[in-house]
PDB file of C-alpha atoms in Angstrom:
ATOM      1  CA  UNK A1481      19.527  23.745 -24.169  1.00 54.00           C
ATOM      2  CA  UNK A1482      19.288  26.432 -21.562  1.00 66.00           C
ATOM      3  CA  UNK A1483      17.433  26.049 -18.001  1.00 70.00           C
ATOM      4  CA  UNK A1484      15.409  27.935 -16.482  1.00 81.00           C
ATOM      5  CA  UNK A1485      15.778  28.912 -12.919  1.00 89.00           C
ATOM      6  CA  UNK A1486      12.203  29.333 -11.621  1.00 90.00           C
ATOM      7  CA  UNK A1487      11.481  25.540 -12.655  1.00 88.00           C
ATOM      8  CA  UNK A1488      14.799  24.516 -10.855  1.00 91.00           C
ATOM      9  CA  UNK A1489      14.040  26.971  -7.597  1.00 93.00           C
ATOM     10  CA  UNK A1490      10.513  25.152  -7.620  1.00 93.00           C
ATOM     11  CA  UNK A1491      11.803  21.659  -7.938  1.00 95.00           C
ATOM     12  CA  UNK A1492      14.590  22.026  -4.891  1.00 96.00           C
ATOM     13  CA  UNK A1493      11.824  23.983  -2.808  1.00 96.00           C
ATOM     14  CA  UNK A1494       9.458  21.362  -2.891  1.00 95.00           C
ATOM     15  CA  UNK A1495      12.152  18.403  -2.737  1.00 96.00           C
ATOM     16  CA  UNK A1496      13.459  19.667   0.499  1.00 97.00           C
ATOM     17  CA  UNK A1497      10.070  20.525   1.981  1.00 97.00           C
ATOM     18  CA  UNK A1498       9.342  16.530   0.869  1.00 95.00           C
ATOM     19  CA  UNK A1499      12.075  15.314   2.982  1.00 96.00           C
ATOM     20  CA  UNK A1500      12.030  17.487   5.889  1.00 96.00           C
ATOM     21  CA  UNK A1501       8.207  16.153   6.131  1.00 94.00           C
ATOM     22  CA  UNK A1502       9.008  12.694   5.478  1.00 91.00           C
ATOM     23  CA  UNK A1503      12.004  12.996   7.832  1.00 91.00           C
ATOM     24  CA  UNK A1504       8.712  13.505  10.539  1.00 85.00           C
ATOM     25  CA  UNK A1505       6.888  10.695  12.580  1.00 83.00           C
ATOM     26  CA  UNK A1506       3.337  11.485  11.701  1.00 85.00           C
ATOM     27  CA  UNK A1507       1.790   9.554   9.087  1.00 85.00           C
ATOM     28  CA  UNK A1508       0.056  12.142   7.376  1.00 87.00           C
ATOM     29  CA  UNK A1509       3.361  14.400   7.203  1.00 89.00           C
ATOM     30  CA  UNK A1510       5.008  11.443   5.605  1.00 89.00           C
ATOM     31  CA  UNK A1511       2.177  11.713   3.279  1.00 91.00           C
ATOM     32  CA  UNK A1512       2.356  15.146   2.164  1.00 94.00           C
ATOM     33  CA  UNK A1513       5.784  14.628   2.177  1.00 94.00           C
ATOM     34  CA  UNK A1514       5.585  11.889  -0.627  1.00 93.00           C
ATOM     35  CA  UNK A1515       3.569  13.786  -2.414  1.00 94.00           C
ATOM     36  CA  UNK A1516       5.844  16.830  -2.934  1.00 95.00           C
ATOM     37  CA  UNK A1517       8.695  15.016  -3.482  1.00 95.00           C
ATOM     38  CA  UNK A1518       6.355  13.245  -6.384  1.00 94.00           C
ATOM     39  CA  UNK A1519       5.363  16.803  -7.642  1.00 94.00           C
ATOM     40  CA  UNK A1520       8.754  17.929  -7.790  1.00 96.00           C
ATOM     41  CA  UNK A1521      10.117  14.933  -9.732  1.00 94.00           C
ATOM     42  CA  UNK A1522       7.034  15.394 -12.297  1.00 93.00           C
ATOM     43  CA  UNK A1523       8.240  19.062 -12.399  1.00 92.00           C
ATOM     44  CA  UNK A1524      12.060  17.742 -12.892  1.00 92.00           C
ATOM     45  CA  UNK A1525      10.675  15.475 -15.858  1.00 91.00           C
ATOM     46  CA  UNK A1526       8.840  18.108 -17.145  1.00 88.00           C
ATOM     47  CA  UNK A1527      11.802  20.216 -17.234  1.00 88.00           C
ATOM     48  CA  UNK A1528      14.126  18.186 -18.681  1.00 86.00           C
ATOM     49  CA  UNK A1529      11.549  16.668 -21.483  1.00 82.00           C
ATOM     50  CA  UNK A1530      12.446  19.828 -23.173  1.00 77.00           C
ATOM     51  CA  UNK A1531      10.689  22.955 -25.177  1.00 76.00           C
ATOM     52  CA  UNK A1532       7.012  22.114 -26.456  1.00 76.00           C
ATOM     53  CA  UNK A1533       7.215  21.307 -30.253  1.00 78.00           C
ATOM     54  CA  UNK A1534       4.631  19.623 -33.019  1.00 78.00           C
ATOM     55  CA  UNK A1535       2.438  16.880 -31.864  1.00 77.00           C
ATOM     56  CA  UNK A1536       4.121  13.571 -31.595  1.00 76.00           C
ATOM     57  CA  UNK A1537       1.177  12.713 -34.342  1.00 76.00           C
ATOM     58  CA  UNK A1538       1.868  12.387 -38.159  1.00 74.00           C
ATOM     59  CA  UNK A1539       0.974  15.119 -40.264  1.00 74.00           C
ATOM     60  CA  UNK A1540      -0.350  17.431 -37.192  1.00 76.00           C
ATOM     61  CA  UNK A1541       1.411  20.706 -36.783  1.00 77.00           C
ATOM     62  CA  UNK A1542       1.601  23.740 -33.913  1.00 77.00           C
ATOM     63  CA  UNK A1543       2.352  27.312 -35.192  1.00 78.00           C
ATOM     64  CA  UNK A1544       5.636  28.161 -35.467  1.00 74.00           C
ATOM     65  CA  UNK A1545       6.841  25.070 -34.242  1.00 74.00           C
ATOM     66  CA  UNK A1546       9.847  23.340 -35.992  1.00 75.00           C
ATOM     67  CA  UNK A1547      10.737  20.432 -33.556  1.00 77.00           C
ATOM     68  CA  UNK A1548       8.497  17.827 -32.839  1.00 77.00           C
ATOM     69  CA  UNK A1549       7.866  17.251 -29.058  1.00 78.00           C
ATOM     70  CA  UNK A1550       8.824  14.327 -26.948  1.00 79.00           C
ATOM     71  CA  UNK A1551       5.520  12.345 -25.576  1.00 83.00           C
ATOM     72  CA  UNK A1552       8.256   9.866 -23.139  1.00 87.00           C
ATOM     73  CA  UNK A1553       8.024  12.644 -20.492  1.00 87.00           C
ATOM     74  CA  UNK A1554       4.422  13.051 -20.318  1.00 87.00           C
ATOM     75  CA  UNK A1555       4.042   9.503 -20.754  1.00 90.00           C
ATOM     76  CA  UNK A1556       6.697   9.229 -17.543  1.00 92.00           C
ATOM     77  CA  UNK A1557       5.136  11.945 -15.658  1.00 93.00           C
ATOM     78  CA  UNK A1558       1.309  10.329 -16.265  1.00 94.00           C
ATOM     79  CA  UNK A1559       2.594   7.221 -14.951  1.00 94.00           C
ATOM     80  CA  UNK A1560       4.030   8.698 -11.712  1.00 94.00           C
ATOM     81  CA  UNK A1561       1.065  10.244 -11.193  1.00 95.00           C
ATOM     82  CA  UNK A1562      -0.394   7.296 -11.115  1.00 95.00           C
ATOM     83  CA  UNK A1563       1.897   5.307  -8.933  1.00 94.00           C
ATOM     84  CA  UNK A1564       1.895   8.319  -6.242  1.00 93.00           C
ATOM     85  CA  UNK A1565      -1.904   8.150  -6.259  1.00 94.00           C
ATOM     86  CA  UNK A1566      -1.181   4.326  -4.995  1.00 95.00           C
ATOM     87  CA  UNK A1567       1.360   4.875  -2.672  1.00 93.00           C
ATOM     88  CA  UNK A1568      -1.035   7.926  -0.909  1.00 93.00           C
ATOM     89  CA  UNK A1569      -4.024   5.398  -1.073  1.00 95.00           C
ATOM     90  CA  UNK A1570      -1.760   2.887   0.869  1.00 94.00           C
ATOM     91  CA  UNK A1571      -0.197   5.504   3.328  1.00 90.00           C
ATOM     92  CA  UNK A1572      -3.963   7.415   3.909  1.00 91.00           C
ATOM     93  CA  UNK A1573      -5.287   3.110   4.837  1.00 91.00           C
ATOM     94  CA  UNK A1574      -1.902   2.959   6.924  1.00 87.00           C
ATOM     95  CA  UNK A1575      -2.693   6.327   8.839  1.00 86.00           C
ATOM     96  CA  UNK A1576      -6.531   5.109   9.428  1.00 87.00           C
ATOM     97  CA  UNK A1577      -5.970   1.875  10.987  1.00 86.00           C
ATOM     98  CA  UNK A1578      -2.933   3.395  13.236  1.00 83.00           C
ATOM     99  CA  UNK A1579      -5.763   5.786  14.302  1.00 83.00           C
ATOM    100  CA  UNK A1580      -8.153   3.704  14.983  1.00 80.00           C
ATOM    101  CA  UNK A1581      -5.722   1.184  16.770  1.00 78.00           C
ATOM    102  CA  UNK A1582      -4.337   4.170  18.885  1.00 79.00           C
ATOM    103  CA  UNK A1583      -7.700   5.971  19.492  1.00 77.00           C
ATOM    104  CA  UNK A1584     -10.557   3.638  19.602  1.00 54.00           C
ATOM    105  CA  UNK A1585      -9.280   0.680  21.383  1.00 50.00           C
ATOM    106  CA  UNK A1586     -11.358  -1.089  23.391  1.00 55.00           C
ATOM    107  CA  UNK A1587     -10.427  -4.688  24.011  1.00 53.00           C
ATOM    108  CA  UNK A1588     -12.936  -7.065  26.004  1.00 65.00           C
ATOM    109  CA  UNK A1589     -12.018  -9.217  28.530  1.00 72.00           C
ATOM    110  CA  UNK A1590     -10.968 -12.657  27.715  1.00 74.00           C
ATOM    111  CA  UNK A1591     -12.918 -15.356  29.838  1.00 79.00           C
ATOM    112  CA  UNK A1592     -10.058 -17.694  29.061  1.00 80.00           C
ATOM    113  CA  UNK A1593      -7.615 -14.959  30.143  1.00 79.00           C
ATOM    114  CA  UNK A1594      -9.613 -13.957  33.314  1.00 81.00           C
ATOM    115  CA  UNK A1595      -9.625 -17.649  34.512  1.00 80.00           C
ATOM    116  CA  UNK A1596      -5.839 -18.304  33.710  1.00 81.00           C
ATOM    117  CA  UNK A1597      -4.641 -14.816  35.654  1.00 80.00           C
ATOM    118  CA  UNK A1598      -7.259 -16.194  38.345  1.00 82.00           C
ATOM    119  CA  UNK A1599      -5.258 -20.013  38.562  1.00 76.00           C
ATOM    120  CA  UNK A1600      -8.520 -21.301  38.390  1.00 61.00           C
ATOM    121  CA  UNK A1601      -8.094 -25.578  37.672  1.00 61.00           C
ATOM    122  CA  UNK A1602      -9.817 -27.603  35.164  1.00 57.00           C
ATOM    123  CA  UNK A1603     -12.888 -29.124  35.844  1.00 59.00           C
ATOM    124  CA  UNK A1604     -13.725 -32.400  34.496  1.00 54.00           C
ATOM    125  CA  UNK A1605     -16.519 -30.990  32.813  1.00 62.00           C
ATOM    126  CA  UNK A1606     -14.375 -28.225  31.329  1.00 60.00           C
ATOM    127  CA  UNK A1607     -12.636 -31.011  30.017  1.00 58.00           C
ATOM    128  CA  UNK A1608     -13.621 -31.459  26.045  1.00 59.00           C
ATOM    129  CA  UNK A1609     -14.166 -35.271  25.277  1.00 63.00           C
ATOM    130  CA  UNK A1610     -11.274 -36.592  22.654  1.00 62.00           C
ATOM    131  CA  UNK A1611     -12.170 -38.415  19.696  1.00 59.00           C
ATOM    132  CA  UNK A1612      -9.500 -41.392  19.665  1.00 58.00           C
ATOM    133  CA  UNK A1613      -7.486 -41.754  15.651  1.00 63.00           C
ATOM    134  CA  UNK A1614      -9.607 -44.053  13.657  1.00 62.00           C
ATOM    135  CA  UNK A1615      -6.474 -44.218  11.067  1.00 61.00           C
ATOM    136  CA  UNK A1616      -5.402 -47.475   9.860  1.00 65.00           C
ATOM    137  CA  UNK A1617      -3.437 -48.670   7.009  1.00 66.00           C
ATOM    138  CA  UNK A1618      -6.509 -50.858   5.681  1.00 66.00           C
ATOM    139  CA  UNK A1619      -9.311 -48.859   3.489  1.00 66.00           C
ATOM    140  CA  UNK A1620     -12.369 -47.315   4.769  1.00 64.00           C
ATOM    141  CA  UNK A1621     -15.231 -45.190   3.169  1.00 64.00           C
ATOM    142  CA  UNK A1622     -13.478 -41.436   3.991  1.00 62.00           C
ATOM    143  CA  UNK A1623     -10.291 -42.851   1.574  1.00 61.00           C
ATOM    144  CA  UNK A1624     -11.505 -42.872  -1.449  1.00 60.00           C
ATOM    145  CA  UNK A1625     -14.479 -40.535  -3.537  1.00 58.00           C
ATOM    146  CA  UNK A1626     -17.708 -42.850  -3.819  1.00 59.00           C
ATOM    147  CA  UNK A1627     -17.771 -44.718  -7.001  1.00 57.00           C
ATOM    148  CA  UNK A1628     -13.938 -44.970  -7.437  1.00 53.00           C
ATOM    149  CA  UNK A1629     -13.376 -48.531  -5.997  1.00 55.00           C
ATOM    150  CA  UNK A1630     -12.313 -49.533  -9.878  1.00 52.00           C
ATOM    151  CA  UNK A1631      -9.595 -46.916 -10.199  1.00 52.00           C
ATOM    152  CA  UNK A1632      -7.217 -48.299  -7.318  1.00 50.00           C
TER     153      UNK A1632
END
């Protein structure tokens, strides 16, 4: 097997560009950072899957091609894409509601708040009325569904 070194310059340029942004405290850094450290590993999968060869399909043939190629990588490197499309879906939501927490906050006043901060007292009227416990141990209409006085 021989390697390449463009594909393995590639893969180590974007890997270390991926952490030195997802080293960063912006959101959208650690985004782009996940995403090139997602593109390198599909690169690195690539890479090591090996030299293209015959269809992984019976009785299908390429020209010249003696080997037949191996469809686990591009399976792998489908499904990564897949999961890194998630994870930037999740991180782009994450980055939105930071924004709009940091950016567009605009809390109103609490009456309750104002009138604690204030050491205002209760009124009697504030007062709400409680509803004594009408729970005993004998049976009453809210114990039971209607109609199933038989089944006790």
């Amino acid at each position: 097997m021989t390697a390449h070194l463009l594909p393995l310059v590639m893969i180590g340029g974007l890997t270390s560009a991926g952490v030195y942004l997802l080293l960063e405290r912006n959101l959208t850094r650690m985004l782009l950072g996940l995403l090139l450290i997602g593109n390198a590993v599909n690169l690195l999968i690539l890479t090591v899957g090996g030299n293209a060869g015959n269809p992984p399909i019976r009785g299908r043939v390429s020209d010249g091609q003696t080997t037949t190629a191996d469809p686990l990588a591009q399976g792998m490197i489908l499904t990564a894409i897949v999961i890194s499309m998630g994870i930037a879906a999740f991180v782009l939501a994450l980055a939105y509601r930071s924004y709009q927490l940091n950016t567009v906050e605009e809390v109103e006043t609490d009456p309750e708040t104002v009138r604690v901060a204030e050491g205002a007292e209760l009124d009697a009227d504030d007062v709400p009325d409680v509803v004594p416990s009408r729970d005993t141990d004998a049976p009453d209409e809210l114990d039971a569904l209607p109609g199933a006085e038989g089944s006790r």
